[in-house]
Coordinates of C-alpha atoms in Angstrom, one line a residue:
Chain I
X840 CA -11.0 -14.9 -37.2
X841 CA -14.8 -14.5 -36.9
X842 CA -16.3 -11.2 -37.7
X843 CA -18.3 -9.5 -34.9
X844 CA -21.4 -9.5 -37.1
X845 CA -21.6 -13.3 -37.0
X846 CA -21.8 -13.2 -33.2
X847 CA -24.5 -10.5 -33.5
X848 CA -26.4 -12.5 -36.0
X849 CA -26.4 -15.6 -33.8
X850 CA -27.5 -13.5 -30.9
X851 CA -30.3 -12.0 -33.0
X852 CA -31.5 -15.4 -34.1
X853 CA -31.6 -16.6 -30.6
X854 CA -33.6 -13.5 -29.6
X855 CA -36.0 -14.0 -32.5
X856 CA -36.5 -17.6 -31.5
X857 CA -37.3 -16.5 -28.0
X858 CA -39.8 -13.9 -29.1
X859 CA -41.5 -16.4 -31.4
X860 CA -41.7 -18.9 -28.6
X861 CA -43.2 -16.3 -26.3
X862 CA -45.9 -15.6 -28.9
X863 CA -46.8 -19.0 -30.1
X864 CA -46.5 -21.2 -27.0
X865 CA -49.4 -21.9 -24.8
X866 CA -47.8 -23.6 -21.9
X867 CA -46.7 -21.1 -19.3
X868 CA -43.4 -22.9 -18.5
X869 CA -42.5 -22.9 -22.2
X870 CA -43.2 -19.2 -22.3
X871 CA -40.8 -18.7 -19.4
X872 CA -38.2 -20.7 -21.2
X873 CA -38.5 -18.5 -24.2
X874 CA -37.8 -15.5 -21.9
X875 CA -34.6 -17.2 -20.7
X876 CA -33.7 -17.8 -24.4
X877 CA -34.0 -14.1 -25.1
X878 CA -31.9 -13.3 -22.1
X879 CA -29.2 -15.7 -23.3
X880 CA -29.1 -14.1 -26.8
X881 CA -28.6 -10.7 -25.2
X882 CA -25.8 -12.1 -23.0
X883 CA -24.0 -13.3 -26.1
X884 CA -24.1 -9.9 -27.7
X885 CA -22.8 -8.3 -24.5
X886 CA -19.8 -10.5 -24.4
X887 CA -19.2 -10.2 -28.1
X888 CA -19.1 -6.4 -27.8
X889 CA -16.9 -6.6 -24.7
X890 CA -14.4 -8.7 -26.8
X891 CA -14.6 -6.3 -29.6
X892 CA -13.8 -3.2 -27.6
X893 CA -11.6 -4.9 -25.1
X894 CA -13.7 -3.5 -22.3
X895 CA -14.5 -5.8 -19.3
X896 CA -17.7 -4.0 -18.3
X897 CA -19.6 -6.0 -20.9
X898 CA -18.7 -9.2 -19.0
X899 CA -19.7 -7.6 -15.7
X900 CA -23.1 -6.7 -17.1
X901 CA -23.6 -10.4 -18.1
X902 CA -23.3 -11.3 -14.5
X903 CA -26.1 -8.8 -13.6
X904 CA -28.3 -10.1 -16.4
X905 CA -27.7 -13.7 -15.1
X906 CA -28.6 -12.8 -11.6
X907 CA -31.8 -11.0 -12.7
X908 CA -32.7 -13.9 -14.8
X909 CA -32.2 -16.3 -11.9
X910 CA -34.3 -14.1 -9.6
X911 CA -37.0 -13.8 -12.2
X912 CA -37.1 -17.5 -12.9
X913 CA -37.4 -18.3 -9.2
X914 CA -40.3 -15.9 -8.5
X915 CA -42.0 -16.7 -11.8
X916 CA -41.9 -20.5 -11.2
X917 CA -43.3 -19.9 -7.7
X918 CA -46.2 -17.9 -9.2
X919 CA -46.8 -20.7 -11.7
X920 CA -47.0 -23.2 -8.9
X921 CA -49.4 -21.0 -7.0
X922 CA -51.6 -20.5 -10.1
X923 CA -51.5 -24.2 -10.8
X924 CA -52.8 -25.0 -7.4
X925 CA -56.0 -23.0 -7.9
X926 CA -56.6 -23.4 -11.6
X927 CA -55.3 -26.9 -12.2
X928 CA -54.1 -25.9 -15.7
X929 CA -50.9 -24.7 -17.3
X930 CA -52.4 -23.4 -20.5
X931 CA -52.4 -19.6 -20.6
X932 CA -55.6 -19.5 -22.7
X933 CA -57.5 -20.9 -19.8
X934 CA -56.3 -18.4 -17.3
X935 CA -57.9 -15.4 -19.0
X936 CA -60.5 -14.5 -16.3
X937 CA -59.9 -13.3 -12.8
X938 CA -62.8 -15.4 -11.7
X939 CA -62.1 -19.1 -11.3
Chain U
X1312 CA -16.8 -52.7 5.4
X1313 CA -17.6 -56.2 6.4
X1314 CA -15.1 -56.0 9.2
X1315 CA -16.5 -52.8 10.4
X1316 CA -20.0 -54.3 10.7
X1317 CA -18.7 -57.5 12.3
X1318 CA -19.6 -59.8 9.5
X1319 CA -17.7 -61.6 6.8
X1320 CA -18.4 -59.6 3.7
X1321 CA -17.5 -61.0 0.3
X1322 CA -14.4 -63.3 0.8
X1323 CA -14.9 -66.0 -1.8
X1324 CA -13.9 -64.3 -5.0
X1325 CA -10.1 -64.0 -5.1
X1326 CA -7.8 -63.5 -2.2
X1327 CA -9.7 -61.6 0.6
X1328 CA -12.5 -60.9 -1.8
X1329 CA -10.5 -58.4 -3.8
X1330 CA -11.9 -59.6 -7.1
X1331 CA -15.5 -59.0 -6.0
X1332 CA -16.0 -55.7 -7.9
X1333 CA -14.8 -57.4 -11.1
X1334 CA -17.2 -60.3 -10.5
X1335 CA -20.0 -57.7 -9.9
X1336 CA -19.2 -55.9 -13.2
X1337 CA -19.2 -59.2 -15.2
X1338 CA -22.5 -60.1 -13.6
X1339 CA -24.0 -56.7 -14.7
X1340 CA -22.9 -57.2 -18.2
X1341 CA -24.5 -60.6 -18.5
X1342 CA -27.8 -59.6 -16.8
X1343 CA -30.8 -59.1 -19.0
X1344 CA -31.4 -55.5 -20.0
X1345 CA -35.0 -54.8 -19.6
X1346 CA -36.9 -52.0 -21.2
X1347 CA -40.2 -51.5 -19.4
X1348 CA -43.0 -50.5 -21.7
X1349 CA -44.2 -47.6 -19.8
X1350 CA -41.1 -45.5 -19.7
X1351 CA -40.3 -42.4 -21.8
X1352 CA -37.7 -44.1 -23.9
X1353 CA -35.3 -41.3 -25.1
X1354 CA -34.7 -40.0 -21.6
X1355 CA -34.8 -43.4 -20.0
X1356 CA -31.8 -44.5 -22.1
X1357 CA -30.0 -41.2 -22.0
X1358 CA -30.2 -40.5 -18.2
X1359 CA -27.6 -43.1 -17.0
X1360 CA -25.3 -42.1 -19.9
X1361 CA -25.6 -38.4 -18.9
X1362 CA -24.8 -39.3 -15.3
X1363 CA -21.8 -41.3 -16.3
X1364 CA -20.5 -38.9 -18.9
X1365 CA -20.5 -36.0 -16.5
X1366 CA -19.0 -38.0 -13.7
X1367 CA -16.1 -39.1 -15.8
X1368 CA -15.5 -35.7 -17.5
X1369 CA -14.7 -33.9 -14.3
X1370 CA -11.7 -36.0 -13.7
X1371 CA -10.0 -34.7 -16.8
X1372 CA -8.9 -31.4 -15.3
X1373 CA -7.5 -32.9 -12.1
X1374 CA -3.7 -32.8 -11.9
X1375 CA -2.2 -35.8 -10.2
X1376 CA 1.5 -34.9 -10.1
X1377 CA 4.2 -32.5 -10.9
X1378 CA 5.7 -31.9 -14.3
X1379 CA 7.6 -34.9 -15.4
X1380 CA 9.9 -35.6 -18.3
X1381 CA 9.2 -38.9 -19.9
X1382 CA 11.4 -39.9 -22.8
X1383 CA 12.2 -36.3 -23.4
X1384 CA 8.6 -35.0 -23.3
X1385 CA 8.1 -32.5 -20.5
X1386 CA 4.5 -32.9 -19.6
X1387 CA 2.2 -32.0 -16.7
X1388 CA 0.4 -35.0 -15.2
X1389 CA -3.2 -34.1 -16.2
X1390 CA -5.2 -34.2 -19.3
X1391 CA -5.6 -30.4 -19.7
X1392 CA -4.4 -27.5 -17.7
X1393 CA -7.0 -24.8 -17.6
X1394 CA -7.1 -21.5 -15.8
X1395 CA -10.5 -22.1 -14.3
X1396 CA -10.1 -25.8 -13.4
X1397 CA -12.0 -25.6 -10.1
X1398 CA -15.0 -23.9 -11.8
X1399 CA -15.1 -26.6 -14.4
X1400 CA -15.3 -29.3 -11.8
X1401 CA -18.1 -27.4 -9.9
X1402 CA -20.0 -26.9 -13.2
X1403 CA -19.9 -30.5 -14.2
X1404 CA -21.0 -31.5 -10.7
X1405 CA -24.0 -29.2 -11.2
X1406 CA -24.8 -30.8 -14.5
X1407 CA -24.7 -34.2 -13.0
X1408 CA -28.0 -33.5 -11.2
X1409 CA -29.8 -33.9 -14.6
X1410 CA -28.9 -37.6 -14.8
X1411 CA -30.7 -38.3 -11.5
X1412 CA -33.7 -36.0 -12.1
X1413 CA -34.3 -37.3 -15.6
X1414 CA -33.9 -40.9 -14.5
X1415 CA -36.5 -40.4 -11.9
X1416 CA -38.9 -38.7 -14.2
X1417 CA -38.6 -40.9 -17.3
X1418 CA -39.3 -44.1 -15.4
X1419 CA -42.9 -43.1 -15.2
X1420 CA -43.6 -44.5 -11.8
X1421 CA -44.3 -42.7 -8.6
X1422 CA -41.5 -44.2 -6.5
X1423 CA -38.9 -43.3 -9.1
X1424 CA -40.3 -39.8 -9.5
X1425 CA -40.3 -39.1 -5.8
X1426 CA -36.9 -40.6 -5.3
X1427 CA -35.5 -38.7 -8.2
X1428 CA -36.9 -35.4 -7.0
X1429 CA -35.6 -36.0 -3.5
X1430 CA -32.1 -36.9 -4.7
X1431 CA -31.8 -34.0 -7.0
X1432 CA -33.1 -31.5 -4.4
X1433 CA -30.6 -32.9 -2.0
X1434 CA -27.7 -32.6 -4.5
X1435 CA -28.7 -29.0 -5.5
X1436 CA -28.9 -27.9 -1.9
X1437 CA -25.5 -29.2 -0.8
X1438 CA -23.8 -28.0 -4.0
X1439 CA -23.9 -24.5 -2.5
X1440 CA -22.2 -25.4 0.7
X1441 CA -19.7 -27.4 -1.3
X1442 CA -18.8 -24.4 -3.5
X1443 CA -18.7 -22.0 -0.6
X1444 CA -16.4 -24.1 1.4
X1445 CA -13.9 -24.2 -1.5
X1446 CA -14.0 -20.4 -1.8
X1447 CA -12.1 -20.1 1.5
X1448 CA -9.2 -22.1 -0.1
X1449 CA -9.5 -19.9 -3.2
X1450 CA -9.0 -16.7 -1.2
X1451 CA -5.9 -18.1 0.3
X1452 CA -4.5 -19.4 -3.0
X1453 CA -5.6 -16.6 -5.3
X1454 CA -6.3 -18.6 -8.4
X1455 CA -8.8 -21.0 -9.9
X1456 CA -6.1 -23.0 -11.4
X1457 CA -5.8 -26.3 -9.5
X1458 CA -2.1 -26.7 -10.1
X1459 CA -1.4 -23.3 -8.6
X1460 CA -3.6 -24.1 -5.6
X1461 CA -1.5 -27.1 -4.9
X1462 CA 1.8 -25.3 -5.4
X1463 CA 0.7 -22.8 -2.8
X1464 CA 0.6 -25.6 -0.3
X1465 CA 4.2 -26.8 -0.7
X1466 CA 6.8 -26.5 2.0
X1467 CA 6.5 -27.0 5.7
X1468 CA 6.4 -24.8 8.7
X1469 CA 7.3 -25.3 12.4
X1470 CA 9.8 -27.9 11.2
X1471 CA 7.4 -30.9 10.7
X1472 CA 3.8 -29.8 9.9
X1473 CA 3.3 -29.6 6.2
X1474 CA 1.7 -26.5 4.9
X1475 CA -1.5 -28.1 3.8
X1476 CA -4.6 -25.9 3.7
X1477 CA -6.2 -28.0 6.3
X1478 CA -3.5 -27.1 8.8
X1479 CA -3.5 -23.5 7.6
X1480 CA -6.8 -22.7 9.2
X1481 CA -9.2 -24.3 6.7
X1482 CA -10.2 -27.3 8.9
X1483 CA -13.7 -26.0 9.4
X1484 CA -14.0 -25.7 5.6
X1485 CA -12.6 -29.2 5.3
X1486 CA -15.4 -30.6 7.5
X1487 CA -18.0 -28.6 5.6
X1488 CA -16.6 -30.0 2.4
X1489 CA -16.6 -33.5 3.8
X1490 CA -20.3 -33.4 4.8
X1491 CA -21.3 -31.7 1.6
X1492 CA -19.4 -34.3 -0.4
X1493 CA -21.2 -37.1 1.4
X1494 CA -24.5 -35.5 0.5
X1495 CA -23.5 -34.7 -3.1
X1496 CA -22.5 -38.3 -3.9
X1497 CA -25.6 -39.6 -2.1
X1498 CA -23.6 -41.7 0.4
X1499 CA -24.4 -42.5 4.0
X1500 CA -25.4 -40.7 6.1
X1501 CA -27.2 -38.9 3.3
X1502 CA -28.3 -41.7 1.1
X1503 CA -32.0 -41.7 1.7
X1504 CA -32.9 -41.4 -2.0
X1505 CA -31.3 -44.7 -2.8
X1506 CA -31.4 -46.6 0.4
X1507 CA -32.7 -50.1 0.1
X1508 CA -35.3 -49.8 2.8
X1509 CA -36.8 -46.5 1.6
X1510 CA -39.0 -45.9 -1.5
X1511 CA -38.2 -49.2 -3.0
X1512 CA -34.9 -48.2 -4.6
X1513 CA -35.4 -44.5 -5.4
X1514 CA -34.7 -43.2 -8.8
X1515 CA -33.2 -46.4 -10.2
X1516 CA -36.1 -48.7 -9.4
X1517 CA -36.9 -49.4 -13.0
X1518 CA -33.4 -49.8 -14.2
X1519 CA -31.6 -53.2 -14.8
X1520 CA -28.3 -54.5 -15.7
X1521 CA -26.1 -52.2 -17.7
X1522 CA -27.9 -49.0 -17.0
X1523 CA -28.0 -49.7 -13.3
X1524 CA -24.3 -50.4 -13.5
X1525 CA -23.8 -47.1 -15.2
X1526 CA -25.5 -45.3 -12.3
X1527 CA -23.3 -47.0 -9.8
X1528 CA -20.2 -46.3 -11.9
X1529 CA -21.2 -42.7 -12.0
X1530 CA -21.6 -42.7 -8.2
X1531 CA -18.2 -44.1 -7.6
X1532 CA -16.6 -41.8 -10.2
X1533 CA -18.2 -38.9 -8.4
X1534 CA -16.7 -40.2 -5.2
X1535 CA -13.3 -40.3 -6.7
X1536 CA -13.6 -36.8 -8.2
X1537 CA -14.7 -35.5 -4.8
X1538 CA -11.8 -37.2 -3.1
X1539 CA -9.3 -35.8 -5.7
X1540 CA -10.7 -32.4 -5.1
X1541 CA -10.4 -32.7 -1.4
X1542 CA -6.8 -33.8 -1.7
X1543 CA -5.9 -31.0 -4.0
X1544 CA -7.6 -28.3 -2.0
X1545 CA -7.1 -29.3 1.6
X1546 CA -4.6 -32.0 1.9
X1547 CA -1.7 -30.6 -0.2
X1548 CA -2.2 -32.5 -3.5
X1549 CA 0.9 -34.5 -4.3
X1550 CA 3.3 -33.0 -1.7
X1551 CA 4.8 -35.5 0.6
X1552 CA 7.8 -36.0 2.9
X1553 CA 11.0 -35.1 1.2
X1554 CA 12.4 -36.7 -1.8
X1555 CA 14.2 -39.9 -1.2
X1556 CA 15.4 -42.6 -3.6
X1557 CA 16.8 -42.5 -7.1
X1558 CA 15.5 -39.9 -9.6
X1559 CA 13.2 -42.4 -11.3
X1560 CA 11.4 -43.0 -8.0
X1561 CA 11.3 -39.2 -7.4
X1562 CA 9.4 -38.6 -10.6
X1563 CA 6.7 -41.1 -9.6
X1564 CA 6.6 -40.2 -5.8
X1565 CA 4.2 -37.3 -6.1
X1566 CA 1.6 -39.6 -7.8
X1567 CA 2.1 -42.1 -5.0
X1568 CA 1.4 -39.5 -2.3
X1569 CA -1.6 -38.3 -4.3
X1570 CA -2.9 -41.9 -4.4
X1571 CA -2.3 -42.4 -0.7
X1572 CA -4.3 -39.3 0.2
X1573 CA -7.2 -40.3 -2.1
X1574 CA -7.2 -43.8 -0.6
X1575 CA -7.3 -42.2 2.9
X1576 CA -10.3 -40.1 1.9
X1577 CA -12.1 -43.0 0.4
X1578 CA -11.4 -45.1 3.4
X1579 CA -13.0 -42.4 5.5
X1580 CA -16.0 -42.6 3.2
X1581 CA -16.4 -46.3 3.7
X1582 CA -15.7 -46.1 7.4
X1583 CA -18.6 -43.6 7.8
X1584 CA -20.8 -45.8 5.6
X1585 CA -20.3 -48.8 7.9
X1586 CA -20.8 -46.8 11.1
X1587 CA -23.5 -44.1 10.9
X1588 CA -27.2 -44.4 10.5
X1589 CA -28.9 -42.3 7.8
X1590 CA -30.7 -39.0 8.1
X1591 CA -34.4 -38.5 7.5
X1592 CA -35.1 -36.3 4.5
X1593 CA -36.3 -33.3 6.4
X1594 CA -33.4 -33.5 8.8
X1595 CA -31.1 -33.7 5.9
X1596 CA -32.5 -30.6 4.2
X1597 CA -32.6 -28.7 7.4
X1598 CA -29.0 -29.6 8.1
X1599 CA -27.9 -28.4 4.7
X1600 CA -29.7 -25.1 4.6
X1601 CA -29.8 -24.1 8.3
X1602 CA -26.4 -25.3 9.5
X1603 CA -23.9 -25.9 6.7
X1604 CA -24.7 -22.9 4.6
X1605 CA -24.4 -20.3 7.4
X1606 CA -21.3 -22.0 8.6
X1607 CA -19.8 -21.9 5.1
X1608 CA -20.6 -18.3 4.8
X1609 CA -19.1 -17.5 8.2
X1610 CA -16.0 -19.4 7.2
X1611 CA -15.7 -17.4 4.0
X1612 CA -16.1 -14.1 5.8
X1613 CA -13.6 -14.9 8.5
X1614 CA -11.0 -16.2 5.9
X1615 CA -11.5 -13.1 3.8
X1616 CA -11.0 -10.9 6.9
X1617 CA -7.8 -12.6 7.9
X1618 CA -6.4 -12.6 4.4
X1619 CA -7.3 -8.9 3.9
X1620 CA -5.8 -7.9 7.3
X1621 CA -2.7 -9.8 6.8
X1622 CA -1.9 -8.2 3.4
Chain C
X1062 CA -10.0 -21.3 -39.8
X1063 CA -10.6 -23.6 -36.9
X1064 CA -12.1 -20.7 -35.1
X1065 CA -14.7 -20.3 -37.8
X1066 CA -15.4 -24.0 -37.8
X1067 CA -15.9 -24.3 -34.1
X1068 CA -18.0 -21.1 -34.1
X1069 CA -20.3 -22.4 -36.9
X1070 CA -20.7 -25.9 -35.4
X1071 CA -21.7 -24.6 -32.0
X1072 CA -23.7 -21.8 -33.5
X1073 CA -25.7 -24.4 -35.4
X1074 CA -26.2 -26.4 -32.3
X1075 CA -27.5 -23.2 -30.6
X1076 CA -30.0 -22.4 -33.3
X1077 CA -31.1 -26.1 -33.6
X1078 CA -31.7 -26.2 -29.9
X1079 CA -33.7 -22.9 -30.0
X1080 CA -35.8 -24.2 -32.9
X1081 CA -36.3 -27.5 -31.1
X1082 CA -37.6 -25.5 -28.1
X1083 CA -40.3 -24.0 -30.3
X1084 CA -41.2 -27.2 -32.1
X1085 CA -41.5 -29.6 -29.2
X1086 CA -44.9 -30.0 -27.6
X1087 CA -43.8 -31.4 -24.3
X1088 CA -42.1 -28.9 -22.0
X1089 CA -39.5 -31.3 -20.7
X1090 CA -38.1 -31.7 -24.2
X1091 CA -38.0 -27.9 -24.5
X1092 CA -36.2 -27.6 -21.2
X1093 CA -33.5 -30.1 -22.3
X1094 CA -33.0 -28.3 -25.6
X1095 CA -32.6 -25.1 -23.7
X1096 CA -29.9 -26.7 -21.6
X1097 CA -28.1 -27.7 -24.9
X1098 CA -28.4 -24.1 -26.1
X1099 CA -26.9 -22.8 -22.9
X1100 CA -24.1 -25.4 -23.1
X1101 CA -23.2 -24.3 -26.7
X1102 CA -23.4 -20.7 -25.7
X1103 CA -20.8 -21.4 -23.0
X1104 CA -18.5 -22.8 -25.7
X1105 CA -19.1 -19.6 -27.7
X1106 CA -18.1 -17.5 -24.6
X1107 CA -15.0 -19.6 -24.4
X1108 CA -14.2 -18.8 -28.0
X1109 CA -14.4 -15.1 -27.2
X1110 CA -12.0 -15.6 -24.3
X1111 CA -14.6 -15.0 -21.5
X1112 CA -13.7 -18.2 -19.6
X1113 CA -15.2 -17.0 -16.3
X1114 CA -18.5 -16.1 -17.9
X1115 CA -18.6 -19.5 -19.6
X1116 CA -18.0 -21.3 -16.3
X1117 CA -20.6 -19.2 -14.5
X1118 CA -23.1 -19.8 -17.4
X1119 CA -22.7 -23.5 -16.9
X1120 CA -22.9 -23.4 -13.2
X1121 CA -25.7 -20.9 -12.7
X1122 CA -27.8 -21.1 -15.9
X1123 CA -27.5 -24.6 -17.0
X1124 CA -26.8 -26.1 -13.6
X1125 CA -29.2 -24.3 -11.4
X1126 CA -31.9 -22.3 -13.2
X1127 CA -32.7 -25.0 -15.7
X1128 CA -32.7 -27.6 -12.9
X1129 CA -35.3 -25.5 -11.3
X1130 CA -37.3 -25.5 -14.5
X1131 CA -37.0 -29.3 -14.8
X1132 CA -38.1 -29.7 -11.2
X1133 CA -41.2 -27.6 -11.7
X1134 CA -42.1 -29.5 -14.9
X1135 CA -41.7 -32.8 -13.0
X1136 CA -43.7 -31.6 -10.0
X1137 CA -46.6 -30.1 -11.9
X1138 CA -46.6 -33.1 -14.3
X1139 CA -47.1 -30.8 -17.2
X1140 CA -48.5 -32.8 -20.1
X1141 CA -48.3 -32.1 -23.8
X1142 CA -49.4 -28.8 -25.1
X1143 CA -52.8 -28.4 -26.8
X1144 CA -53.4 -26.5 -29.9
X1145 CA -56.1 -23.8 -29.5
X1146 CA -57.5 -21.4 -32.0
X1147 CA -55.4 -18.6 -30.6
X1148 CA -52.2 -20.5 -31.0
X1149 CA -52.9 -21.5 -34.6
X1150 CA -53.5 -17.8 -35.5
X1151 CA -50.3 -16.8 -33.7
X1152 CA -48.3 -19.5 -35.5
X1153 CA -49.7 -18.5 -38.8
X1154 CA -48.7 -14.9 -38.5
X1155 CA -45.9 -15.0 -35.9
X1156 CA -43.5 -17.5 -37.4
X1157 CA -43.2 -16.1 -40.9
X1158 CA -43.1 -12.6 -39.4
X1159 CA -40.2 -13.5 -37.1
X1160 CA -38.4 -15.3 -39.9
X1161 CA -38.6 -12.3 -42.2
X1162 CA -37.6 -10.0 -39.4
X1163 CA -34.5 -12.0 -38.4
X1164 CA -33.4 -12.5 -42.0
X1165 CA -33.7 -8.7 -42.5
X1166 CA -31.7 -8.0 -39.4
X1167 CA -29.0 -10.5 -40.3
X1168 CA -28.7 -9.0 -43.7
X1169 CA -28.3 -5.5 -42.4
X1170 CA -25.8 -6.6 -39.8
X1171 CA -23.6 -8.5 -42.2
X1172 CA -23.8 -5.8 -44.9
X1173 CA -22.8 -3.0 -42.6
X1174 CA -20.2 -5.1 -40.7
X1175 CA -17.0 -3.2 -41.4
X1176 CA -16.0 -3.4 -37.7
X1177 CA -13.6 -6.2 -38.2
X1178 CA -12.8 -9.6 -36.7
X1179 CA -12.5 -10.8 -33.2
X1180 CA -9.6 -13.2 -32.5
X1181 CA -9.9 -16.2 -30.4
X1182 CA -9.7 -15.3 -26.7
X1183 CA -9.8 -11.6 -27.3
X1184 CA -10.9 -10.6 -23.9
X1185 CA -8.3 -9.4 -21.4
X1186 CA -8.0 -10.3 -17.8
X1187 CA -8.1 -13.3 -15.5
X1188 CA -11.1 -13.5 -13.1
X1189 CA -9.1 -11.4 -10.6
X1190 CA -9.7 -8.3 -12.8
X1191 CA -13.4 -9.1 -12.9
X1192 CA -13.5 -9.3 -9.2
X1193 CA -11.7 -5.9 -8.9
X1194 CA -14.2 -4.3 -11.3
X1195 CA -17.2 -5.8 -9.5
X1196 CA -16.1 -4.4 -6.1
X1197 CA -14.8 -1.0 -7.3
X1198 CA -16.6 0.4 -10.3
X1199 CA -19.7 -1.7 -10.1
X1200 CA -20.2 -1.9 -6.4
X1201 CA -23.7 -0.2 -6.4
X1202 CA -25.2 -2.6 -9.0
X1203 CA -23.7 -5.5 -7.1
X1204 CA -25.2 -4.6 -3.8
X1205 CA -28.6 -3.8 -5.4
X1206 CA -28.7 -7.1 -7.1
X1207 CA -27.9 -8.9 -3.9
X1208 CA -30.9 -7.2 -2.3
X1209 CA -32.9 -8.2 -5.4
X1210 CA -31.9 -11.8 -4.9
X1211 CA -32.8 -11.7 -1.2
X1212 CA -36.3 -10.3 -2.1
X1213 CA -36.7 -13.0 -4.8
X1214 CA -35.8 -15.7 -2.3
X1215 CA -38.4 -14.5 0.2
X1216 CA -41.0 -14.0 -2.5
X1217 CA -40.5 -17.5 -3.9
X1218 CA -40.7 -19.1 -0.5
X1219 CA -43.9 -17.3 0.4
X1220 CA -45.6 -17.8 -2.9
X1221 CA -44.8 -21.5 -3.2
X1222 CA -45.6 -22.5 0.4
X1223 CA -48.8 -24.3 1.1
X1224 CA -51.6 -21.8 1.9
X1225 CA -53.0 -23.8 4.9
X1226 CA -49.7 -24.6 6.6
X1227 CA -50.0 -22.2 9.5
X1228 CA -53.5 -23.2 10.7
X1229 CA -52.7 -26.3 12.9
X1230 CA -50.7 -24.2 15.3
X1231 CA -53.5 -21.8 16.0
X1232 CA -56.0 -24.6 16.4
X1233 CA -54.1 -26.3 19.1
X1234 CA -53.5 -23.2 21.2

């Protein structure tokens, strides 16, 4: 028997790691991966609450979050490829001017 | 395969060359295991293991026979019986792409990288059609549990035609599955990434001896998994002509039919390998995305319509 | 008891993978540790009884989205990350801040828990019920997300295609 709060703590730790990664990483792909980590943490807390209250809508929402994450990953990676073609760098500190 | 291509093939080792795979395996164990200096070591060593682990794990949820009672223990003939067996097999197949992609990347050479990228792009593209072709069967059976899908195919109709899914209207899905399976396991006619005449040897250029053997074991294990899945979904699993013989034979008979069907499927694999030329890469991708995927979706829609209208 | 052990083991694997993602300098290592995080999250979902979600997590997230990430990392040949002044400042303030924040949140959650335990496999329903819900109560979000995915596909294809690929046809005509 695991208390609900343990699942929430795990979800919170994953979310915090995701936010930390978003702030400290300089490689754009690593930043995207931190976003995916945040979304995963949120998914865990959705499912934990769905188990707690025996409501299936929590699970359904997880599917929508996954679909949105997939769409965002696809478009985001396409943007990264397009930026890489012109700027030749993946470091966000170097892409801070509109002019090349 | 030698006979199909009008040449001798391996006939020296054992009667009719049957011991050849054993001799090949022993040769691989004794070969020198190189570790090139320019590779990225952790992934280089891990990639064939990843490929092999996932290829072998997916066999664990495949049921090979009915419930049998051996020495008083009533047991189903599979390692675990899970409610979502089909999804687990599909998931593990999706994870198997990592072995190929990481092998190509970690070898740190342009041929391996290109071969690895091509192979993994091909596997990912055909995974979709593979899954969609199986959804038609799912709609007819109503469950993800592999055992229940096979049980829904028991019995016969019209007196002699068994009620396999392939005869119950899923033959288009069977052919989609067949072609997607050839592409997933990187076999002819879709084996451009590892063909001997292209790109040196693709993603396993830099591998030698045991690691190379692990890749090939993974490929053959994948073939067996795909054949098992085809038998379970389309060819009726372990159902065969009616029970005959003493009870001890009857207990083993389903396993025998299952093995016969798998051998038939694998024979088809090897037959195609000896016969057809291979696709070019752009033809391969166009075929997967522009032909198989719409066909699989159309099959799904029509199956769903028929099942919904019949109920 | 076994429930707690399995939960802790895979919870630790999750956190270790997440921390490894932050610590590693090469993006391919971060991507692989994210795959491990997703795998152990799938096990956690199984513990909660959400078997379909666990399978979909493995198939979609770990088997497709992360493969896409790995492809892009291999294609763009991303090297190791460099440390710039901005990132050192961010690490100096950000990491302790996040650690303090998450410890605070964990303490509050555990202290106010009172909502009781979740048994193994507590969620009701086979996938059939999920399908029913998706097509009855949640039909509008379902259709809207399918339109979203279509737009994302078109956008990704347009953005990632080579900019000069349409020129040769016009020149020959």
